[in-house]
Amino acid sequence: MTATLSTANRIIGQLRAGQAAGTAAGLGSPGWDAFHDLLVELIAEAPDPKARVCEIADLLTSHRARPGRPVGGAR
């Protein structure tokens, strides 16, 4: 359990650092913050944080790669 918490804390720390860097670069927005908050929540609740990150990455990759979908998520 301690290893899982340590892994989750490390991943969440990296996410928060990336979020802070993006915000400092002028990329911040309420949507950006909400997205990062959701990622943190999903990873914090996961029994296996590394696997959850892989699941999220796979989902984002497959979503982006769908044919006919405009770049940038526009519908």
PDB file of C-alpha atoms in Angstrom:
ATOM      1  CA  MET A   1       0.000   0.000   0.000  1.00  0.00           C
ATOM      2  CA  THR A   2       2.829   2.403   0.813  1.00  0.00           C
ATOM      3  CA  ALA A   3       4.445   1.772  -2.579  1.00  0.00           C
ATOM      4  CA  THR A   4       1.135   2.498  -4.308  1.00  0.00           C
ATOM      5  CA  LEU A   5       0.729   5.761  -2.390  1.00  0.00           C
ATOM      6  CA  SER A   6       4.316   6.730  -3.160  1.00  0.00           C
ATOM      7  CA  THR A   7       3.790   6.014  -6.864  1.00  0.00           C
ATOM      8  CA  ALA A   8       0.533   7.970  -6.909  1.00  0.00           C
ATOM      9  CA  ASN A   9       2.146  10.896  -5.094  1.00  0.00           C
ATOM     10  CA  ARG A  10       5.072  10.932  -7.539  1.00  0.00           C
ATOM     11  CA  ILE A  11       2.786  10.855 -10.593  1.00  0.00           C
ATOM     12  CA  ILE A  12       0.477  13.500  -9.124  1.00  0.00           C
ATOM     13  CA  GLY A  13       3.487  15.675  -8.298  1.00  0.00           C
ATOM     14  CA  GLN A  14       4.630  15.450 -11.908  1.00  0.00           C
ATOM     15  CA  LEU A  15       1.144  16.327 -13.168  1.00  0.00           C
ATOM     16  CA  ARG A  16       0.928  19.333 -10.865  1.00  0.00           C
ATOM     17  CA  ALA A  17       4.398  20.514 -11.928  1.00  0.00           C
ATOM     18  CA  GLY A  18       3.379  20.243 -15.585  1.00  0.00           C
ATOM     19  CA  GLN A  19       0.166  22.094 -14.882  1.00  0.00           C
ATOM     20  CA  ALA A  20       2.051  24.876 -13.094  1.00  0.00           C
ATOM     21  CA  ALA A  21       4.556  25.148 -15.951  1.00  0.00           C
ATOM     22  CA  GLY A  22       1.753  25.345 -18.508  1.00  0.00           C
ATOM     23  CA  THR A  23      -0.049  27.986 -16.493  1.00  0.00           C
ATOM     24  CA  ALA A  24       3.178  29.980 -16.139  1.00  0.00           C
ATOM     25  CA  ALA A  25       3.604  29.770 -19.927  1.00  0.00           C
ATOM     26  CA  GLY A  26       0.166  31.286 -20.410  1.00  0.00           C
ATOM     27  CA  LEU A  27      -1.694  28.067 -21.154  1.00  0.00           C
ATOM     28  CA  GLY A  28      -3.815  28.090 -18.004  1.00  0.00           C
ATOM     29  CA  SER A  29      -7.583  28.145 -18.065  1.00  0.00           C
ATOM     30  CA  PRO A  30     -10.469  26.797 -16.003  1.00  0.00           C
ATOM     31  CA  GLY A  31     -10.713  23.878 -18.456  1.00  0.00           C
ATOM     32  CA  TRP A  32      -6.974  23.160 -18.084  1.00  0.00           C
ATOM     33  CA  ASP A  33      -7.347  23.146 -14.294  1.00  0.00           C
ATOM     34  CA  ALA A  34     -10.451  20.938 -14.418  1.00  0.00           C
ATOM     35  CA  PHE A  35      -8.686  18.443 -16.693  1.00  0.00           C
ATOM     36  CA  HIS A  36      -5.703  18.197 -14.353  1.00  0.00           C
ATOM     37  CA  ASP A  37      -7.980  17.906 -11.315  1.00  0.00           C
ATOM     38  CA  LEU A  38      -9.769  14.999 -13.014  1.00  0.00           C
ATOM     39  CA  LEU A  39      -6.469  13.271 -13.810  1.00  0.00           C
ATOM     40  CA  VAL A  40      -5.305  13.688 -10.214  1.00  0.00           C
ATOM     41  CA  GLU A  41      -8.592  12.283  -8.918  1.00  0.00           C
ATOM     42  CA  LEU A  42      -8.481   9.258 -11.255  1.00  0.00           C
ATOM     43  CA  ILE A  43      -4.876   8.471 -10.344  1.00  0.00           C
ATOM     44  CA  ALA A  44      -5.346   9.022  -6.601  1.00  0.00           C
ATOM     45  CA  GLU A  45      -8.304   6.608  -6.520  1.00  0.00           C
ATOM     46  CA  ALA A  46      -6.628   3.901  -8.606  1.00  0.00           C
ATOM     47  CA  PRO A  47      -5.431   0.678  -6.977  1.00  0.00           C
ATOM     48  CA  ASP A  48      -2.557   0.724  -9.518  1.00  0.00           C
ATOM     49  CA  PRO A  49      -1.639   4.322 -10.414  1.00  0.00           C
ATOM     50  CA  LYS A  50       0.807   3.350 -13.183  1.00  0.00           C
ATOM     51  CA  ALA A  51      -1.814   1.188 -14.862  1.00  0.00           C
ATOM     52  CA  ARG A  52      -4.352   4.001 -14.576  1.00  0.00           C
ATOM     53  CA  VAL A  53      -1.954   6.408 -16.321  1.00  0.00           C
ATOM     54  CA  CYS A  54      -1.528   3.842 -19.110  1.00  0.00           C
ATOM     55  CA  GLU A  55      -5.313   3.464 -19.406  1.00  0.00           C
ATOM     56  CA  ILE A  56      -5.745   7.231 -19.648  1.00  0.00           C
ATOM     57  CA  ALA A  57      -2.959   7.514 -22.237  1.00  0.00           C
ATOM     58  CA  ASP A  58      -4.479   4.692 -24.303  1.00  0.00           C
ATOM     59  CA  LEU A  59      -7.895   6.328 -24.155  1.00  0.00           C
ATOM     60  CA  LEU A  60      -6.541   9.716 -25.224  1.00  0.00           C
ATOM     61  CA  THR A  61      -4.475   8.154 -28.008  1.00  0.00           C
ATOM     62  CA  SER A  62      -7.349   6.123 -29.422  1.00  0.00           C
ATOM     63  CA  HIS A  63      -9.716   9.088 -29.155  1.00  0.00           C
ATOM     64  CA  ARG A  64      -7.338  11.373 -31.026  1.00  0.00           C
ATOM     65  CA  ALA A  65      -6.636   8.781 -33.739  1.00  0.00           C
ATOM     66  CA  ARG A  66     -10.245   8.280 -34.809  1.00  0.00           C
ATOM     67  CA  PRO A  67     -10.593   8.959 -38.529  1.00  0.00           C
ATOM     68  CA  GLY A  68     -12.701  11.940 -39.462  1.00  0.00           C
ATOM     69  CA  ARG A  69     -12.171  13.718 -36.156  1.00  0.00           C
ATOM     70  CA  PRO A  70     -10.799  17.247 -36.557  1.00  0.00           C
ATOM     71  CA  VAL A  71      -7.565  18.125 -34.780  1.00  0.00           C
ATOM     72  CA  GLY A  72      -8.032  19.940 -31.489  1.00  0.00           C
ATOM     73  CA  GLY A  73     -11.143  18.086 -30.418  1.00  0.00           C
ATOM     74  CA  ALA A  74     -13.611  20.248 -32.352  1.00  0.00           C
ATOM     75  CA  ARG A  75     -16.803  18.432 -33.247  1.00  0.00           C
TER      76      ARG A  75
END
